[in-house]
mmCIF file of C-alpha atoms and ligand atoms in Angstrom:
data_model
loop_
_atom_site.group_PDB
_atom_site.id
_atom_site.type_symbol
_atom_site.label_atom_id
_atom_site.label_comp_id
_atom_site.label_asym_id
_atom_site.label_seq_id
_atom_site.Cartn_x
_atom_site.Cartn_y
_atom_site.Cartn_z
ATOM 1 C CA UNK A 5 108.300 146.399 98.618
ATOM 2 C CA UNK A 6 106.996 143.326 97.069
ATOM 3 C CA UNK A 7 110.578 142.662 95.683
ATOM 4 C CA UNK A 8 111.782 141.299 99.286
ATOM 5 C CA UNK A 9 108.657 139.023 99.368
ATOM 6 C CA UNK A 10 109.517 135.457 98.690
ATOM 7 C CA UNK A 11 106.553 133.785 98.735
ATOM 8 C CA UNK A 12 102.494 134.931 98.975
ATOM 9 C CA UNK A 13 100.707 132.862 101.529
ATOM 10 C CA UNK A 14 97.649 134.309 101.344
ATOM 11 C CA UNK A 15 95.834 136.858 99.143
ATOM 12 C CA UNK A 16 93.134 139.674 99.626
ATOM 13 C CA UNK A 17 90.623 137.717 98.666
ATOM 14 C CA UNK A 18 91.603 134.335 101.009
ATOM 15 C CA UNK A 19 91.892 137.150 103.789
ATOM 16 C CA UNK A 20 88.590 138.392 103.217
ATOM 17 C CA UNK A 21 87.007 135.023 103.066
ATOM 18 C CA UNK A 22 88.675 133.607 106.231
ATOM 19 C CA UNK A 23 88.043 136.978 108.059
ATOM 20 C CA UNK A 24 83.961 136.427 107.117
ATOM 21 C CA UNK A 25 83.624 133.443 108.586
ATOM 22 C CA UNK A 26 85.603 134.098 111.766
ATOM 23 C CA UNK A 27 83.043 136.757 112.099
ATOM 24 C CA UNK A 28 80.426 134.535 111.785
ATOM 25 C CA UNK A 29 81.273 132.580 114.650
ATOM 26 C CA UNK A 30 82.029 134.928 116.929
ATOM 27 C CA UNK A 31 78.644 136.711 116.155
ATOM 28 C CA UNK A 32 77.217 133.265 117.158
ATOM 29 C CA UNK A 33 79.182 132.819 120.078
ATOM 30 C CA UNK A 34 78.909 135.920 121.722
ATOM 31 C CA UNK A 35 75.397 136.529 120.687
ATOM 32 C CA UNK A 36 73.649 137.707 123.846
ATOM 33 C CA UNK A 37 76.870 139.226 125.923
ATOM 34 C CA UNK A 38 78.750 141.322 123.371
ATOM 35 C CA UNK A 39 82.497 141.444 123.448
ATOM 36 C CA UNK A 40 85.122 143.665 124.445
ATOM 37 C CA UNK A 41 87.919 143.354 121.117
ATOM 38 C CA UNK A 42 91.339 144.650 122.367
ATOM 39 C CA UNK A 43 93.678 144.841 119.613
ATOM 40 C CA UNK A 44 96.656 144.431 119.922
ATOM 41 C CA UNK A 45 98.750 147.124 118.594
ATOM 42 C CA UNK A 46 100.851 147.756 116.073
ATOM 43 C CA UNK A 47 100.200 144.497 113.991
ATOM 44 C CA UNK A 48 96.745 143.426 114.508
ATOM 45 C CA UNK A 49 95.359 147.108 113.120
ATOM 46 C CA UNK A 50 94.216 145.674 109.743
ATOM 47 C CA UNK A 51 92.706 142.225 111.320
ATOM 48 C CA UNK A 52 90.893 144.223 114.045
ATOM 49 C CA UNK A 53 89.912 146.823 111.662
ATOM 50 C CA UNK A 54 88.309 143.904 109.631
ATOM 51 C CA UNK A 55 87.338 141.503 111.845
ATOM 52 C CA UNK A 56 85.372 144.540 113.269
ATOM 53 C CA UNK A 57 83.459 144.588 110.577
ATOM 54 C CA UNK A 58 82.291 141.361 110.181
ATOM 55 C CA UNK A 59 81.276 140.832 114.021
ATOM 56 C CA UNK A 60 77.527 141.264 113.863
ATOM 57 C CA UNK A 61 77.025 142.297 117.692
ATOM 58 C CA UNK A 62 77.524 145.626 119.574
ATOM 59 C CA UNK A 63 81.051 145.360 120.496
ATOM 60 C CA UNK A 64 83.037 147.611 121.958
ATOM 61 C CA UNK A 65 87.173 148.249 121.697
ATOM 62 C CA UNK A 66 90.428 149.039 123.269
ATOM 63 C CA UNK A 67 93.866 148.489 122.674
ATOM 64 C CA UNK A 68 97.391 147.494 124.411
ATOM 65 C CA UNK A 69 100.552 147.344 123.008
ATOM 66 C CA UNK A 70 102.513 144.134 124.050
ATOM 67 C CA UNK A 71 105.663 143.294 122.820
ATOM 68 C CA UNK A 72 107.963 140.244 122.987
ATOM 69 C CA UNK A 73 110.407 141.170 119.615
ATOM 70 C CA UNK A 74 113.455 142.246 120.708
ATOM 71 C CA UNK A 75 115.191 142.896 117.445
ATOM 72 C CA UNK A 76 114.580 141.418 113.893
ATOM 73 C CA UNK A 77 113.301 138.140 113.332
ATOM 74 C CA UNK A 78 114.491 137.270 116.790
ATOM 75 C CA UNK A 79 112.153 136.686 119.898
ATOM 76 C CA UNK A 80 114.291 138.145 122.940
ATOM 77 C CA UNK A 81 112.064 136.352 125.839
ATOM 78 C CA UNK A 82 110.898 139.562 127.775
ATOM 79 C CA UNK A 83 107.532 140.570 127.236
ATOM 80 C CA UNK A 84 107.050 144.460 127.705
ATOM 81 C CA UNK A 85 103.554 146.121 128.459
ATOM 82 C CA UNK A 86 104.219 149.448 126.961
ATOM 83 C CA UNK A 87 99.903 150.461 126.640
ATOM 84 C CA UNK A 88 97.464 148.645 129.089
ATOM 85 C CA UNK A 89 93.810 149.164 128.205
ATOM 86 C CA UNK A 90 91.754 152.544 129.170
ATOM 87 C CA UNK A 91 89.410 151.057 131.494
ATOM 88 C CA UNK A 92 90.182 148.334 133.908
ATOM 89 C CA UNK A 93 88.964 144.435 132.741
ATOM 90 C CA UNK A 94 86.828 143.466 135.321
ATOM 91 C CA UNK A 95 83.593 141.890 134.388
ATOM 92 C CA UNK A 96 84.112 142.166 130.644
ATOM 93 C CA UNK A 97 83.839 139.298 128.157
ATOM 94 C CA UNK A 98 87.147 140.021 126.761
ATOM 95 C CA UNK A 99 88.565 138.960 122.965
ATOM 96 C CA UNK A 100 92.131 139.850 122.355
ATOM 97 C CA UNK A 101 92.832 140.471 118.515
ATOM 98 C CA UNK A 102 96.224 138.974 118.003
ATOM 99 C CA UNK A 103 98.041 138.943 114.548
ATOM 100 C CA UNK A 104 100.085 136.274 114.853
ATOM 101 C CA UNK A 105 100.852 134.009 117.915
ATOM 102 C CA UNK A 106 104.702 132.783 117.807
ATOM 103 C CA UNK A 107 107.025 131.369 120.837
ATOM 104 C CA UNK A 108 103.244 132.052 122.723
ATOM 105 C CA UNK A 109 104.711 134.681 125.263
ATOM 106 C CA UNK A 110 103.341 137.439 124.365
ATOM 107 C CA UNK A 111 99.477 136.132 124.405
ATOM 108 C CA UNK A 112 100.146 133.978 127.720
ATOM 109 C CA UNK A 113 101.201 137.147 129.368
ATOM 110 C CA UNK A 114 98.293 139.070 128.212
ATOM 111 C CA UNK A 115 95.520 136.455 128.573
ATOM 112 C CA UNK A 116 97.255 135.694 132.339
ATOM 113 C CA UNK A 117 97.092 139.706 133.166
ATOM 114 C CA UNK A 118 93.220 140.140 131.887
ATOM 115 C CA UNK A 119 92.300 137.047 133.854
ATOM 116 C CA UNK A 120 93.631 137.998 136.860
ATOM 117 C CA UNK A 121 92.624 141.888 136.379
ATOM 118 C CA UNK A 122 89.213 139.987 136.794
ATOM 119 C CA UNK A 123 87.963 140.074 133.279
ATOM 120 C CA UNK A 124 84.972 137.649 133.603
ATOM 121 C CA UNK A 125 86.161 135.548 130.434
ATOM 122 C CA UNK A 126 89.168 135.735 128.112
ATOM 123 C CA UNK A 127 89.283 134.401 124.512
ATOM 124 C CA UNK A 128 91.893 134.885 121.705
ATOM 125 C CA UNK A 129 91.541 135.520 118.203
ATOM 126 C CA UNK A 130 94.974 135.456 115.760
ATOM 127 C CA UNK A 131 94.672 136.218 112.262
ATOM 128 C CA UNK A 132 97.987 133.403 111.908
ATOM 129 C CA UNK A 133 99.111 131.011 114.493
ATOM 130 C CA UNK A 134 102.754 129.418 114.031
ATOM 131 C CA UNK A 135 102.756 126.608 116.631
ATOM 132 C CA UNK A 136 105.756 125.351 115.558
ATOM 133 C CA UNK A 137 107.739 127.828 117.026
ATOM 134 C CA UNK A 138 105.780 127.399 120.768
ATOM 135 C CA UNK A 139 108.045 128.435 123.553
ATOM 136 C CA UNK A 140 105.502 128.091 126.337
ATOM 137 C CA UNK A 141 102.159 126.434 125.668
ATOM 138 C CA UNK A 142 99.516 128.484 124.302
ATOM 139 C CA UNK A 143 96.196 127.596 122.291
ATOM 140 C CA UNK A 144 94.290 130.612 120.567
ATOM 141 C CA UNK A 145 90.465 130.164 120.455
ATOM 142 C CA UNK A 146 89.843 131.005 116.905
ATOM 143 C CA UNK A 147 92.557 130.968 114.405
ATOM 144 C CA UNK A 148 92.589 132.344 110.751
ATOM 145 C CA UNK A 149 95.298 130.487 109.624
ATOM 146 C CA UNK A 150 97.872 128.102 110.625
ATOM 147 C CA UNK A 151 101.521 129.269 109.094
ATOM 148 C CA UNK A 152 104.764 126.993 108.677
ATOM 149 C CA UNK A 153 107.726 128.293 110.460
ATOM 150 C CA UNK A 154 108.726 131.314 108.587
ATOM 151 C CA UNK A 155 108.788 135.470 108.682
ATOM 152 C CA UNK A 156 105.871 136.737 107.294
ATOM 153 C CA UNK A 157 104.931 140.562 106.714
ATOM 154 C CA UNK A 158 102.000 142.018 105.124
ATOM 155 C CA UNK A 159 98.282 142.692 106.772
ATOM 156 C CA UNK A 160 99.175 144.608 109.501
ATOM 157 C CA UNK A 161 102.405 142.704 110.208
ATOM 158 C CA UNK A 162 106.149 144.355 109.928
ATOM 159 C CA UNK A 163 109.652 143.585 109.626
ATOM 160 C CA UNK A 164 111.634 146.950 111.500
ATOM 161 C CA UNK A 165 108.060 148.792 110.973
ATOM 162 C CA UNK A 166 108.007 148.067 107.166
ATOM 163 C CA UNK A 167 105.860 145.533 105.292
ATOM 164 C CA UNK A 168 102.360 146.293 107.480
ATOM 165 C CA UNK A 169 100.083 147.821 104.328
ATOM 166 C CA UNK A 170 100.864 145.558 101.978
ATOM 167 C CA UNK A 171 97.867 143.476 101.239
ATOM 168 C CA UNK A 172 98.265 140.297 101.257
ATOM 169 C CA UNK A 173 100.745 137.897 103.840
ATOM 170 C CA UNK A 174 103.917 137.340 102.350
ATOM 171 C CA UNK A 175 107.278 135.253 103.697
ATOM 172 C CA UNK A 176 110.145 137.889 103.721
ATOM 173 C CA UNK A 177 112.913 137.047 102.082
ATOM 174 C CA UNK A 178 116.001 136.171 103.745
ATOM 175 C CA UNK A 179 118.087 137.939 102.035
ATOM 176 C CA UNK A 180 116.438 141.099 103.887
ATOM 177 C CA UNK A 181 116.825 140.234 107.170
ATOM 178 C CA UNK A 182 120.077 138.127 106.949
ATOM 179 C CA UNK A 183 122.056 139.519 103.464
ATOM 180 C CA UNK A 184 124.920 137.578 102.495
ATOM 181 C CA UNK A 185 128.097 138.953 103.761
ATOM 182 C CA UNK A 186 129.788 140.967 101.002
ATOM 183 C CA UNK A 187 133.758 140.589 100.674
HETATM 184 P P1 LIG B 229 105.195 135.725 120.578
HETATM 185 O O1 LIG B 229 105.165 136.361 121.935
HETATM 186 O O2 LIG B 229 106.534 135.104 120.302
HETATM 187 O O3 LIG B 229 104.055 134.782 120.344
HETATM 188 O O4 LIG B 229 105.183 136.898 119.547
HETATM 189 C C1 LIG B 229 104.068 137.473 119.027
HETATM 190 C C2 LIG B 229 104.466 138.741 118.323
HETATM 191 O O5 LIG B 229 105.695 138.613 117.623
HETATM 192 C C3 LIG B 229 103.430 139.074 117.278
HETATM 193 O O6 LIG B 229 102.414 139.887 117.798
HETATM 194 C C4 LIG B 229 104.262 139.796 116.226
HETATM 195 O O7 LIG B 229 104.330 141.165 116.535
HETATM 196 C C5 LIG B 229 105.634 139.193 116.351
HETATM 197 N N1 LIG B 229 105.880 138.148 115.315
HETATM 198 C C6 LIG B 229 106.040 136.832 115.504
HETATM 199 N N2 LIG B 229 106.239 136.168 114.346
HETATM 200 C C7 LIG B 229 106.183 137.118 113.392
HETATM 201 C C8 LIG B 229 106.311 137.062 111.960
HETATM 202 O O8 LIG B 229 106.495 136.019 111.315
HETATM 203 N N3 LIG B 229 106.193 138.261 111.320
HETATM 204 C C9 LIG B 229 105.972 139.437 111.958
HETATM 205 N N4 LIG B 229 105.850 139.522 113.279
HETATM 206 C C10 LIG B 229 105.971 138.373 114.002
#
């Protein structure tokens, strides 16, 4: 697996670090009216996992599963609910756990649909944010870390459902997602 990786943008222990100290501030900030953390599934499994563990408060969690990847590396526009949350958002202090926020479609759609589902506030947290590639405007509340415009795997994130347990975040090699014709 870590053949097709290219470059390592961050290790396990960078993760780790960053991960702490986002924890730390959202203990602070939602000290008093604990969260509700949806993940967003598949990619933000790891972050949420350890993000959960580092939130000092009595949180609770759900899950959705969002998606705005057509194929590939290639964003195909549509954004697709295919799980909404278990119990409906009304009233709830609300923190989506996002892996990595792209053209921005996918988190505007989500964030819009809590909000209007009558969630009484909605907050984002992405492990990466590539705002380079911004389709529609979008700003996360807490970022891990910002990420130049590239394909990344590792930490939860895939490339055709491969790539997610590896530990660290890598930038996929090309030559894996666009191999050079052969004659
Ligand atoms: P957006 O709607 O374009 O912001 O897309 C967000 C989703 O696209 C993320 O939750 C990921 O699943 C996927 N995505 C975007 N960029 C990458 C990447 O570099 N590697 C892996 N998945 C990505």
């Amino acid at each position: 697996m870590t053949e097709d990786i290219e470059q390592i943008l961050f290790t396990p222990k960078q993760i780790a670090g960053r991960v702490a100290e986002l924890g730390g501030q959202i203990t602070r900030d939602y000290a008093g009216h604990p969260p509700l953390l949806v993940g967003t599934l598949k990619g933000s499994f790891l972050f949420l996992a350890d993000l959960a563990r580092a939130v000092g408060l009595p949180a609770t969690f759900d899950f959705v599963s969002v998606s705005s990847y057509g194929c590939g590396t290639c964003s195909s526009g549509a954004v697709l609910l295919r799980k909404d949350l278990d119990e409906p958002p009304e009233g709830k202090d609300i923190l989506v756990v996002e892996d990595i926020v792209d053209s921005g479609r996918t988190l505007s759609y989500l964030a819009g649909k809590l909000k209007e589902g009558g969630a009484a506030s909605v907050r984002v947290c992405t492990f990466l944010d590539k705002p380079a590639r911004r389709a529609v405007p979008f700003a996360a509340d807490y970022v891990g870390f910002t990420v130049p415009d590239a394909f990344v795997v590792g930490y939860g994130m895939d490339y055709n459902e491969r790539y997610r347990n590896l530990p660290f975040v890598g930038v996929l090699s090309s030559r894996v997602y666009a191999p050079a014709e052969t004659v």
